[in-house]
Amino acid sequence: MQNPSGIKLCCLFLVILFTFTPLSSQAVEEITFTASQPLHYHQPRIIVPILTEAFRRNGIRFKAVPYPSLRSLLYSNTGASDGELHRVYDFHKVSGGKYPGLIRIESEMLTIWQAVFATQEIKFETWNDLKGYRVAYTRGRINMQKILHQFLQKKQIVVANSDTHAFKMLSDGLIDVVVSESRLGDSLLAGRSHFSNIIKITKVHPVRIYSYIHKKHHQLAEEIATSIEKMKQDGSYAKIVRAVNNSSRL
C-alpha cells in the first residue's frame, strides 16, 4: 500500500517544480509578431530578418504579420500574438503604461529619424514653429501624438490612416505639414509622381527602435536580446542592415 504522506510530498514537489522552473525556449516552436507597418517598409525589412536569425539561434521559427498600428498593439498586448515588431525605446512611458503585457527586448534594433515634410519652404527649429499649421501624423504613432499635443492645439492636428494617406492630404492641400519617418518619407516621394510637390524640410530627431515580446515569453526576452547582441558582434546584424540600406525598394 502506498504511503499517503509520500504521495503528498511527491505532488508538492511537482507543483513547486512546474511553478518555479522557467519555460524553456525549446518548448516554443514558432513565434509570431505583429507589425504596425507593411513588411516591405524600411523598419520591418531590417527587423524581420534580424529576429528571424535571433530566434533561429534559439531553435524557434519566426514570422511577422502586419496590422494597423493600434490593432497590432491590441493583439501583442493581450497575447493573441507573441510580440510587437517595432516600437520606440520609451514606449511604456509615451503610452502611459496602457500595454503592460509587453516586455522590451533589450537590444536596440535600429535608429530612425523623424522628419518634417511640406509643399513649401517653412521655418522649423523647434516644434513651436509648427503653430499655425495643420499637421498630420499616422495613427498609432504614440510618441508623435504625445509630442504634437504638447505644442499644438487639437484642431491643428490631423490623424492619417497611413503615411501614404498623410502625404496625399499634403499634396492635395488639405494640410500643411506631415511628420513622418525620414527614410520612409523619402521613399514615398521618390516612388509616386503625384507627390512631386512635396519637399522634406528637415530631419527632427533620432528615435531608438526596439522589439517587444509578450510577458508570457519573459525568459525568451533575455535569450533573444543576447542572440541579437551576439549578431552585432559576429557581423551578421551589420550584414542585414547593409543589405537593406543598399536596396532601392521601399
Short mmCIF file of C-alpha atoms in Angstrom, two decimals:
data_model
loop_
_atom_site.label_atom_id
_atom_site.label_comp_id
_atom_site.label_asym_id
_atom_site.label_seq_id
_atom_site.Cartn_x
_atom_site.Cartn_y
_atom_site.Cartn_z
CA MET A 1 0.00 0.00 0.00
CA GLN A 2 1.37 3.41 -0.97
CA ASN A 3 2.24 5.87 1.75
CA PRO A 4 -0.24 8.82 1.60
CA SER A 5 2.39 11.15 3.03
CA GLY A 6 4.81 10.15 0.31
CA ILE A 7 2.23 10.81 -2.39
CA LYS A 8 1.51 14.25 -0.94
CA LEU A 9 5.19 15.10 -0.86
CA CYS A 10 5.63 13.96 -4.46
CA CYS A 11 2.68 16.08 -5.64
CA LEU A 12 4.02 19.07 -3.70
CA PHE A 13 7.42 18.64 -5.34
CA LEU A 14 5.84 18.58 -8.83
CA VAL A 15 3.80 21.70 -8.13
CA ILE A 16 6.92 23.55 -6.98
CA LEU A 17 8.91 22.27 -9.95
CA PHE A 18 6.39 23.47 -12.55
CA THR A 19 5.74 26.72 -10.72
CA PHE A 20 9.32 27.87 -10.40
CA THR A 21 11.02 26.26 -13.37
CA PRO A 22 11.02 28.75 -16.29
CA LEU A 23 9.62 27.59 -19.61
CA SER A 24 12.49 26.61 -21.88
CA SER A 25 12.73 28.37 -25.21
CA GLN A 26 12.86 24.89 -26.76
CA ALA A 27 9.21 24.38 -25.72
CA VAL A 28 8.23 27.14 -28.15
CA GLU A 29 8.37 26.08 -31.80
CA GLU A 30 7.10 29.22 -33.54
CA ILE A 31 6.74 32.89 -32.64
CA THR A 32 4.56 35.44 -34.44
CA PHE A 33 4.99 39.18 -34.01
CA THR A 34 2.60 41.79 -35.34
CA ALA A 35 3.90 44.83 -37.20
CA SER A 36 2.40 48.31 -37.45
CA GLN A 37 3.82 48.85 -40.95
CA PRO A 38 3.68 46.82 -44.18
CA LEU A 39 6.53 44.34 -44.19
CA HIS A 40 8.17 45.88 -47.28
CA TYR A 41 8.74 49.17 -45.42
CA HIS A 42 12.19 50.04 -44.09
CA GLN A 43 11.85 49.11 -40.42
CA PRO A 44 10.27 45.67 -40.94
CA ARG A 45 12.72 44.86 -43.72
CA ILE A 46 15.57 45.25 -41.24
CA ILE A 47 13.93 43.87 -38.10
CA VAL A 48 12.25 40.77 -39.55
CA PRO A 49 15.49 39.11 -40.77
CA ILE A 50 17.28 40.09 -37.56
CA LEU A 51 14.61 38.49 -35.39
CA THR A 52 14.33 35.53 -37.76
CA GLU A 53 18.03 34.79 -37.22
CA ALA A 54 17.93 35.52 -33.48
CA PHE A 55 15.01 33.15 -32.92
CA ARG A 56 16.57 30.56 -35.25
CA ARG A 57 19.63 30.52 -32.99
CA ASN A 58 17.25 29.58 -30.19
CA GLY A 59 15.55 26.84 -32.20
CA ILE A 60 12.37 28.82 -32.91
CA ARG A 61 10.71 29.76 -36.20
CA PHE A 62 9.80 33.44 -36.50
CA LYS A 63 7.26 35.25 -38.64
CA ALA A 64 5.67 38.70 -38.71
CA VAL A 65 2.17 39.78 -39.74
CA PRO A 66 1.25 43.43 -40.49
CA TYR A 67 -1.81 45.12 -38.99
CA PRO A 68 -2.92 48.72 -38.43
CA SER A 69 -0.89 50.13 -35.55
CA LEU A 70 -3.50 50.06 -32.77
CA ARG A 71 -4.79 46.63 -33.76
CA SER A 72 -1.23 45.35 -33.76
CA LEU A 73 -0.86 46.61 -30.19
CA LEU A 74 -4.14 45.01 -29.18
CA TYR A 75 -3.00 41.61 -30.42
CA SER A 76 0.52 41.79 -29.00
CA ASN A 77 -0.51 43.23 -25.62
CA THR A 78 -3.22 40.63 -25.00
CA GLY A 79 -1.03 37.74 -26.11
CA ALA A 80 -3.07 36.96 -29.23
CA SER A 81 0.27 37.44 -30.97
CA ASP A 82 3.65 36.86 -29.37
CA GLY A 83 5.10 40.36 -29.65
CA GLU A 84 5.39 43.73 -31.32
CA LEU A 85 7.89 44.12 -34.15
CA HIS A 86 8.94 47.74 -33.66
CA ARG A 87 8.18 50.44 -31.10
CA VAL A 88 10.17 53.27 -29.55
CA TYR A 89 12.53 52.65 -26.62
CA ASP A 90 10.36 54.51 -24.10
CA PHE A 91 7.11 53.07 -25.44
CA HIS A 92 5.63 52.37 -22.00
CA LYS A 93 6.30 55.96 -20.93
CA VAL A 94 4.81 57.61 -24.01
CA SER A 95 1.81 55.24 -24.00
CA GLY A 96 1.09 55.89 -20.33
CA GLY A 97 1.56 52.25 -19.37
CA LYS A 98 -1.51 51.13 -21.33
CA TYR A 99 0.18 48.00 -22.66
CA PRO A 100 1.56 46.11 -19.64
CA GLY A 101 1.61 42.80 -21.49
CA LEU A 102 4.69 43.81 -23.49
CA ILE A 103 8.32 43.46 -22.43
CA ARG A 104 11.11 45.27 -24.28
CA ILE A 105 13.77 43.04 -25.85
CA GLU A 106 16.86 44.82 -24.55
CA SER A 107 18.88 45.15 -27.72
CA GLU A 108 18.34 48.14 -29.99
CA MET A 109 17.11 47.21 -33.45
CA LEU A 110 17.87 50.47 -35.24
CA THR A 111 17.68 54.24 -35.00
CA ILE A 112 15.33 56.16 -37.27
CA TRP A 113 14.86 59.89 -37.82
CA GLN A 114 11.57 61.74 -37.79
CA ALA A 115 11.29 64.48 -40.42
CA VAL A 116 9.04 67.38 -41.35
CA PHE A 117 7.56 67.49 -44.87
CA ALA A 118 5.64 70.33 -46.59
CA THR A 119 4.78 71.66 -50.04
CA GLN A 120 6.65 74.93 -49.48
CA GLU A 121 9.66 76.07 -47.51
CA ILE A 122 8.81 76.71 -43.86
CA LYS A 123 10.93 77.54 -40.84
CA PHE A 124 11.47 74.68 -38.42
CA GLU A 125 13.82 74.94 -35.49
CA THR A 126 11.51 73.78 -32.69
CA TRP A 127 8.06 72.20 -32.53
CA ASN A 128 6.71 75.65 -31.68
CA ASP A 129 7.41 76.65 -35.29
CA LEU A 130 4.51 74.43 -36.38
CA LYS A 131 1.96 76.57 -34.58
CA GLY A 132 -0.46 77.95 -37.12
CA TYR A 133 -0.08 74.94 -39.46
CA ARG A 134 -2.32 71.93 -39.93
CA VAL A 135 -0.07 68.97 -39.11
CA ALA A 136 -0.68 65.30 -39.87
CA TYR A 137 0.88 62.16 -38.44
CA THR A 138 -0.02 58.49 -38.87
CA ARG A 139 -2.44 56.81 -36.49
CA GLY A 140 -0.76 54.68 -33.83
CA ARG A 141 2.48 56.73 -33.65
CA ILE A 142 2.01 57.29 -29.95
CA ASN A 143 5.28 59.15 -29.44
CA MET A 144 4.42 61.64 -32.19
CA GLN A 145 0.88 62.03 -30.86
CA LYS A 146 2.29 62.99 -27.47
CA ILE A 147 4.78 65.50 -28.93
CA LEU A 148 2.28 67.26 -31.18
CA HIS A 149 -0.35 67.59 -28.47
CA GLN A 150 2.23 69.32 -26.26
CA PHE A 151 2.78 72.11 -28.77
CA LEU A 152 -0.29 72.37 -30.99
CA GLN A 153 -3.99 72.84 -30.49
CA LYS A 154 -6.14 69.78 -31.08
CA LYS A 155 -7.83 71.39 -34.10
CA GLN A 156 -4.43 71.72 -35.84
CA ILE A 157 -3.64 68.01 -35.60
CA VAL A 158 -4.84 65.57 -38.26
CA VAL A 159 -4.55 61.81 -37.81
CA ALA A 160 -3.92 59.93 -41.06
CA ASN A 161 -4.71 56.26 -41.63
CA SER A 162 -1.25 55.67 -43.14
CA ASP A 163 1.83 57.55 -44.28
CA THR A 164 0.57 57.42 -47.85
CA HIS A 165 -2.74 58.92 -46.72
CA ALA A 166 -0.88 61.71 -44.89
CA PHE A 167 1.22 62.58 -47.92
CA LYS A 168 -1.85 62.55 -50.20
CA MET A 169 -3.60 65.05 -47.93
CA LEU A 170 -0.48 67.20 -48.01
CA SER A 171 -0.17 67.01 -51.79
CA ASP A 172 -3.87 67.88 -52.18
CA GLY A 173 -3.52 70.94 -49.93
CA LEU A 174 -5.76 69.61 -47.16
CA ILE A 175 -2.98 70.01 -44.58
CA ASP A 176 0.25 71.99 -44.36
CA VAL A 177 2.78 69.62 -42.80
CA VAL A 178 3.41 65.90 -42.37
CA VAL A 179 5.66 64.48 -39.68
CA SER A 180 6.87 61.01 -40.66
CA GLU A 181 9.94 58.81 -40.79
CA SER A 182 12.65 60.47 -42.84
CA ARG A 183 13.64 57.43 -44.90
CA LEU A 184 10.06 56.26 -45.35
CA GLY A 185 9.01 59.73 -46.48
CA ASP A 186 11.88 59.87 -48.97
CA SER A 187 10.80 56.54 -50.43
CA LEU A 188 7.18 57.63 -50.78
CA LEU A 189 8.21 60.84 -52.52
CA ALA A 190 10.57 59.04 -54.89
CA GLY A 191 8.06 56.39 -55.84
CA ARG A 192 4.97 58.49 -56.57
CA SER A 193 4.89 61.28 -59.16
CA HIS A 194 1.77 62.86 -57.64
CA PHE A 195 3.86 63.67 -54.54
CA SER A 196 6.35 65.70 -56.60
CA ASN A 197 5.18 68.96 -54.98
CA ILE A 198 6.29 67.76 -51.53
CA ILE A 199 9.71 68.53 -50.05
CA LYS A 200 11.49 67.42 -46.89
CA ILE A 201 12.08 70.45 -44.70
CA THR A 202 14.42 68.87 -42.16
CA LYS A 203 15.14 65.88 -40.01
CA VAL A 204 13.88 66.43 -36.49
CA HIS A 205 15.38 63.97 -34.02
CA PRO A 206 16.56 60.36 -33.80
CA VAL A 207 14.28 57.66 -32.41
CA ARG A 208 15.59 54.40 -30.97
CA ILE A 209 13.54 51.39 -32.08
CA TYR A 210 13.14 48.14 -30.14
CA SER A 211 11.07 44.99 -30.43
CA TYR A 212 8.72 43.94 -27.64
CA ILE A 213 7.63 40.44 -26.64
CA HIS A 214 4.58 39.35 -24.65
CA LYS A 215 5.25 38.72 -20.98
CA LYS A 216 4.29 35.04 -21.33
CA HIS A 217 7.68 34.72 -23.07
CA HIS A 218 9.61 36.69 -20.44
CA GLN A 219 12.53 34.27 -20.44
CA LEU A 220 12.82 34.49 -24.21
CA ALA A 221 13.16 38.27 -23.95
CA GLU A 222 16.60 37.82 -22.38
CA GLU A 223 17.64 34.99 -24.68
CA ILE A 224 16.72 36.87 -27.86
CA ALA A 225 18.42 40.05 -26.65
CA THR A 226 21.58 38.02 -26.03
CA SER A 227 21.37 36.48 -29.51
CA ILE A 228 20.97 39.91 -31.14
CA GLU A 229 23.98 41.24 -29.24
CA LYS A 230 26.00 38.25 -30.49
CA MET A 231 24.82 39.01 -34.03
CA LYS A 232 26.15 42.55 -33.63
CA GLN A 233 29.49 41.10 -32.57
CA ASP A 234 29.81 38.47 -35.30
CA GLY A 235 28.83 40.82 -38.14
CA SER A 236 25.54 39.19 -39.16
CA TYR A 237 23.50 42.14 -37.83
CA ALA A 238 25.52 44.66 -39.88
CA LYS A 239 25.24 42.46 -42.96
CA ILE A 240 21.42 42.54 -42.77
CA VAL A 241 21.28 46.30 -42.23
CA ARG A 242 23.74 46.94 -45.06
CA ALA A 243 21.79 44.76 -47.49
CA VAL A 244 18.52 46.59 -46.75
CA ASN A 245 20.07 50.06 -46.90
CA ASN A 246 21.70 49.26 -50.24
CA SER A 247 18.37 48.19 -51.71
CA SER A 248 16.23 50.74 -53.53
CA ARG A 249 12.98 49.00 -52.69
CA LEU A 250 10.69 50.72 -50.12
#
